[in-house]
Coordinates of C-alpha atoms and ligand atoms in Angstrom, one line a residue:
M288 CA 0.1 0.2 -0.3
F289 CA 2.6 2.7 1.0
L290 CA 4.6 1.3 -2.0
C291 CA 1.7 2.9 -4.4
M292 CA 1.4 5.9 -2.1
A293 CA 5.5 6.6 -3.6
P294 CA 5.5 7.1 -7.2
F295 CA 6.6 10.6 -7.2
L296 CA 9.6 9.8 -5.2
R297 CA 13.2 9.4 -7.1
Q298 CA 17.3 9.0 -6.8
G299 CA 18.2 12.1 -4.9
D300 CA 14.4 12.9 -3.3
H301 CA 13.9 12.7 0.7
L302 CA 11.5 11.8 2.4
L303 CA 9.7 13.1 5.4
A304 CA 8.2 10.5 7.9
S305 CA 6.6 9.9 10.8
R306 CA 8.7 7.4 13.7
S307 CA 5.3 5.7 14.6
L308 CA 4.9 3.0 11.6
F309 CA 3.7 0.1 10.6
G310 CA 5.9 -2.4 11.0
S311 CA 6.2 -3.2 7.4
T312 CA 5.5 0.4 6.0
H313 CA 9.3 0.9 8.0
Q314 CA 10.7 -1.9 6.2
V315 CA 9.9 -0.7 2.5
I316 CA 11.4 2.8 3.2
T317 CA 14.1 1.4 5.9
Q318 CA 15.1 -1.3 3.7
L319 CA 14.0 -0.8 0.2
F320 CA 14.2 2.8 -0.4
P321 CA 18.2 3.1 0.7
R322 CA 18.2 0.9 -2.2
W323 CA 17.4 3.1 -4.6
G324 CA 18.8 6.4 -3.7
I325 CA 15.9 7.9 -2.2
S326 CA 16.9 8.9 1.7
Y327 CA 14.5 9.1 4.8
T328 CA 14.7 11.2 7.6
Y329 CA 12.1 10.0 11.4
A330 CA 10.4 12.5 12.9
D331 CA 8.5 12.3 16.6
L332 CA 5.1 13.4 16.1
R333 CA 4.2 13.7 19.1
N334 CA 7.5 17.3 18.6
P335 CA 5.6 19.2 15.4
A336 CA 8.0 22.0 16.0
E337 CA 10.9 20.4 15.0
W338 CA 8.9 18.8 11.1
E339 CA 9.9 22.5 10.0
S340 CA 13.6 21.7 10.4
L341 CA 13.7 18.1 9.4
I342 CA 13.2 19.5 5.9
Q343 CA 15.9 19.3 3.3
P344 CA 16.0 21.0 -0.1
T345 CA 15.6 18.0 -1.7
T346 CA 12.1 16.3 0.0
K347 CA 9.9 15.8 -2.2
M348 CA 7.4 14.4 0.5
I349 CA 5.2 14.3 3.6
F350 CA 4.8 10.8 5.6
L351 CA 2.6 10.4 8.2
E352 CA 0.5 7.6 10.0
T353 CA -2.0 9.4 12.7
P354 CA -3.2 8.1 15.5
S355 CA -0.3 5.6 14.5
N356 CA 0.1 2.1 15.5
P357 CA 0.2 0.6 17.9
G358 CA 2.1 4.0 19.6
L359 CA -1.6 5.8 19.5
D360 CA -0.1 9.4 19.1
L361 CA -1.6 12.0 16.8
I362 CA -0.5 14.8 15.1
D363 CA -2.1 18.1 13.8
I364 CA -2.9 17.3 10.2
E365 CA -3.6 21.1 9.5
F366 CA -0.4 21.7 10.9
V367 CA 1.8 19.8 9.0
G368 CA -0.2 20.7 5.7
N369 CA 0.5 24.4 6.4
L370 CA 3.8 23.1 6.6
A371 CA 3.5 21.4 3.0
K372 CA 2.0 23.5 1.1
K373 CA 4.4 26.1 2.5
H374 CA 7.5 23.8 1.0
N375 CA 4.9 22.3 -1.4
L376 CA 6.1 19.2 -0.9
I377 CA 3.1 15.6 -1.3
L378 CA 1.6 15.1 2.2
A379 CA 0.9 11.6 2.2
I380 CA -1.6 10.6 5.1
D381 CA -2.4 6.9 6.0
N382 CA -5.7 6.8 7.4
C383 CA -6.3 2.9 8.2
F384 CA -6.7 4.0 12.0
A385 CA -9.1 6.5 11.6
T386 CA -11.3 5.8 8.5
P387 CA -12.8 9.0 6.3
Y388 CA -15.7 8.4 8.8
L389 CA -13.9 9.8 12.0
Q390 CA -11.1 11.3 9.9
R391 CA -11.0 13.3 6.7
P392 CA -7.1 14.0 6.2
M393 CA -7.8 16.0 2.6
D394 CA -9.8 19.1 4.1
L395 CA -6.7 19.7 6.5
G396 CA -4.8 19.6 4.0
A397 CA -3.4 16.3 2.5
S398 CA -2.1 16.0 -0.8
L399 CA -3.0 11.6 -1.0
V400 CA -5.0 9.5 1.7
A401 CA -4.3 5.3 2.4
H402 CA -6.6 3.3 3.6
S403 CA -6.6 -0.3 4.3
A404 CA -9.8 -2.2 2.6
T405 CA -8.4 -5.2 5.1
K406 CA -9.0 -2.9 8.1
F407 CA -11.9 -1.5 8.4
M408 CA -13.1 -0.3 5.6
D409 CA -14.7 -3.6 4.8
G410 CA -14.6 -4.1 9.1
Q411 CA -15.2 -7.8 8.0
G412 CA -12.4 -9.5 8.0
R413 CA -13.0 -10.1 4.2
V414 CA -11.4 -8.1 1.6
L415 CA -7.6 -8.2 0.6
G416 CA -7.8 -4.3 -1.0
G417 CA -7.4 -0.7 -0.2
A418 CA -7.6 2.7 -1.9
I419 CA -5.9 5.7 -2.3
V420 CA -7.1 8.9 -2.6
G421 CA -6.1 12.1 -3.6
Q422 CA -5.5 15.2 -5.4
K423 CA -6.1 13.7 -9.5
D424 CA -2.7 14.8 -11.2
L425 CA -0.9 12.6 -7.8
V426 CA -3.7 9.4 -8.3
K427 CA -3.1 9.6 -12.0
E428 CA 0.6 8.1 -11.6
I429 CA -1.1 6.6 -8.3
R430 CA -3.1 4.2 -10.8
F431 CA -0.6 3.8 -13.4
M432 CA 1.7 2.3 -10.9
A433 CA -1.1 -0.4 -10.0
R434 CA -2.1 -1.0 -13.3
H435 CA 1.1 -2.0 -14.0
T436 CA 2.1 -4.0 -11.2
G437 CA 0.0 -5.6 -9.9
P438 CA -2.0 -3.9 -6.8
A439 CA -5.4 -4.6 -8.3
M440 CA -8.6 -6.1 -6.1
S441 CA -10.1 -8.4 -7.9
P442 CA -14.3 -7.2 -9.0
F443 CA -16.0 -10.0 -6.3
H444 CA -13.3 -8.5 -3.1
G445 CA -14.6 -4.9 -5.5
W446 CA -18.2 -5.4 -5.1
I447 CA -18.0 -7.2 -0.9
L448 CA -16.3 -3.8 -1.2
S449 CA -18.8 -1.6 -1.5
K450 CA -20.8 -3.5 0.2
S451 CA -18.9 -2.2 3.2
L452 CA -19.4 1.0 2.8
E453 CA -22.7 0.6 3.2
T454 CA -22.6 -0.3 6.9
L455 CA -19.4 1.9 7.4
A456 CA -20.9 4.7 10.1
V457 CA -22.9 2.1 12.0
R458 CA -20.2 -0.7 12.8
M459 CA -17.8 2.9 13.9
D460 CA -19.6 4.4 16.1
R461 CA -19.7 0.9 18.1
H462 CA -16.1 -0.2 17.4
C463 CA -15.5 3.2 19.0
A464 CA -18.4 2.9 21.6
N465 CA -16.7 -0.4 22.6
A466 CA -13.4 0.8 23.0
L467 CA -13.9 3.8 24.5
Q468 CA -15.7 1.6 27.4
I469 CA -13.0 -0.7 27.4
A470 CA -10.2 2.1 27.5
T471 CA -12.2 3.6 30.6
R472 CA -12.9 0.4 32.1
L473 CA -9.3 -0.9 31.7
E474 CA -7.6 2.7 32.9
A475 CA -10.5 2.3 36.7
H476 CA -8.2 -1.5 36.9
K477 CA -6.1 -1.7 39.4
E478 CA -4.1 -4.6 37.6
V479 CA -3.3 -1.9 34.3
A480 CA -0.7 0.0 34.5
W481 CA -1.5 2.1 31.4
V482 CA -3.8 2.7 28.9
K483 CA -3.8 4.7 25.9
Y484 CA -7.3 6.0 24.0
P485 CA -7.4 9.2 22.0
Y486 CA -10.6 9.9 23.6
L487 CA -9.1 9.2 27.3
A488 CA -9.2 12.8 28.3
S489 CA -5.7 11.6 30.0
H490 CA -4.5 10.9 27.1
P491 CA -1.6 13.5 26.1
Q492 CA -3.0 14.2 22.5
Y493 CA -6.6 15.3 23.8
E494 CA -7.2 18.1 23.1
L495 CA -6.1 17.0 19.4
A496 CA -7.9 14.1 19.0
K497 CA -11.0 16.1 19.9
K498 CA -11.1 19.0 17.4
Q499 CA -9.5 16.6 14.7
M500 CA -11.6 13.3 15.1
Q501 CA -14.2 12.6 14.9
Q502 CA -14.7 9.6 17.8
G503 CA -11.0 7.8 19.5
G504 CA -11.2 5.0 16.8
G505 CA -11.6 1.2 17.3
L506 CA -8.3 0.5 18.8
L507 CA -6.7 0.7 22.4
T508 CA -3.5 0.4 23.7
F509 CA -2.2 -1.0 27.7
E510 CA -0.1 -3.0 29.3
L511 CA -0.9 -4.9 32.9
N512 CA 1.8 -5.0 36.0
G513 CA 4.5 -7.3 35.4
G514 CA 5.8 -6.4 31.6
Y515 CA 6.1 -8.9 29.2
E516 CA 5.8 -12.1 30.7
R517 CA 2.5 -10.8 32.2
A518 CA 1.5 -9.8 28.7
T519 CA 1.4 -13.1 27.4
R520 CA -0.1 -14.9 29.9
F521 CA -3.1 -12.2 29.7
V522 CA -2.9 -13.4 26.1
S523 CA -2.7 -16.7 25.7
A524 CA -5.6 -16.0 29.0
L525 CA -8.2 -15.0 26.2
K526 CA -10.9 -17.2 25.2
M527 CA -13.7 -14.8 23.1
I528 CA -10.9 -12.8 21.8
S529 CA -8.8 -14.0 19.2
I530 CA -5.0 -13.1 18.9
T531 CA -3.7 -12.3 15.1
A532 CA -2.2 -10.0 14.1
N533 CA -4.9 -7.6 12.0
L534 CA -7.3 -4.8 13.4
G535 CA -10.6 -3.6 12.0
D536 CA -12.9 -7.3 12.2
T537 CA -16.5 -7.6 14.1
R538 CA -14.3 -9.5 16.5
S539 CA -12.5 -8.3 18.8
I540 CA -9.0 -8.6 18.4
V541 CA -5.0 -8.3 20.3
T542 CA -2.1 -8.1 19.4
H543 CA 1.3 -8.3 20.9
P544 CA 3.4 -5.7 18.2
A545 CA 6.9 -6.6 19.9
T546 CA 6.7 -10.2 19.2
T547 CA 4.3 -9.8 15.9
T548 CA 3.3 -6.7 14.2
H549 CA 6.9 -4.6 14.5
S550 CA 10.0 -7.6 16.0
K551 CA 11.5 -6.7 12.5
L552 CA 12.1 -3.5 14.5
S553 CA 15.3 -3.2 16.6
V554 CA 14.8 -2.8 20.9
A555 CA 16.3 0.8 20.5
D556 CA 13.0 1.4 17.4
R557 CA 10.5 0.4 19.0
M558 CA 11.4 2.1 21.9
A559 CA 11.5 5.2 20.6
V560 CA 7.9 4.9 19.2
G561 CA 6.5 3.2 23.3
I562 CA 6.4 0.1 21.8
T563 CA 6.8 -1.9 25.3
D564 CA 7.6 -5.5 26.3
G565 CA 3.9 -5.8 27.2
L566 CA 2.0 -3.2 25.1
V567 CA -1.1 -5.1 24.3
R568 CA -3.5 -3.6 21.6
L569 CA -6.8 -4.4 21.3
S570 CA -9.3 -4.1 18.8
A571 CA -12.5 -3.8 20.1
G572 CA -14.4 -5.3 18.2
L573 CA -18.4 -5.3 17.3
E574 CA -20.3 -7.8 20.4
H575 CA -21.6 -6.1 23.0
I576 CA -19.4 -4.5 25.4
E577 CA -19.8 -7.0 28.3
D578 CA -18.6 -9.7 26.2
I579 CA -15.7 -8.5 25.6
W580 CA -14.6 -6.7 29.0
K581 CA -15.9 -10.6 30.6
D582 CA -13.1 -11.8 28.7
V583 CA -11.0 -9.4 28.7
A584 CA -12.0 -9.5 33.1
Q585 CA -11.0 -13.1 32.8
A586 CA -7.7 -12.9 31.0
I587 CA -6.4 -9.8 33.6
E588 CA -7.3 -12.1 36.6
A589 CA -6.2 -16.0 35.2
S590 CA -2.8 -13.9 33.7
K591 CA -1.9 -12.4 37.9
Ligands
PLP895 C1 -1.5 1.2 9.6 C2 -1.7 0.7 8.9 N1 -0.8 0.9 7.8 C3 -1.1 -0.5 6.1 C4 -1.3 -1.3 6.7 C5 -1.5 -2.0 5.8 O1 -2.7 -2.6 5.3 P1 -2.7 -3.7 3.7 O2 -2.3 -5.4 4.7 O3 -4.2 -4.1 4.3 O4 -1.7 -3.6 3.3 C6 -1.4 -2.0 8.0 C7 -1.9 -3.4 8.0 O5 -1.9 -3.7 9.2 C8 -1.8 -1.0 9.3 O6 -2.1 -1.4 10.6

């Protein structure tokens, strides 16, 4: 998906990207781009003041995820949008976690927006595909790349996705309501070291979340007292919630990013974006809130 957003980058160009990124996006930037002579700089999402100083004469594009995966850090899209405009840069945003129902980056200055249809857009674990929307001239080049390199959705998946979009709003409302409930209950639990969710007042960027997101999204992260060992026991003790690396499904899902989605990152890289060994990512599904909570609560007890 990310690669399709970058046909504009040439040898000698520079990419400015947020440090907190989906694991495979990080691999493309750090492993493939250098082979093609494209350099990059990672910036801290939480420190927008430094972004302008990291722009180089060869910078062509800014790429970021907000909320980030799995750190759930945010960046002010409007602020970066203005920066991109001032320096005549392409601003590309991965909007997988929020979906267009919760966050509309193009209204805030983005040039391109990516959505993975394997996540909330289909939201039912049935579709392989995605969408990149944006300025017409840029999309034209992306279409050329997609057309000739293969990442095209099958007609069947396209039809399923069109049906999925009819229920996006009602599904997102339920994902968000469940996620907020679980985050609130975890925050009050004595076995929980910390919880992060954009619409919890304790989130360091709560005000920004309220400003640019309609709701907090379907994902939350937390850590139980006891770090890595406890996280492993917790995940293994879940009965209803499945353990997979995906997110944004009808069913609730947990992931342990340090050993799965982000296991290829060095420990230093993981720590730089707050992926501790004990961090658990939960994607709240559409089940009844009490069913989800019952499973989470029993697994917290069983993992003591
Ligand atoms: C934030 C984010 N962007 C992109 C992707 C890639 O999605 P896909 O596997 O559908 O290309 C993922 C997958 O987990 C993701 O979490």
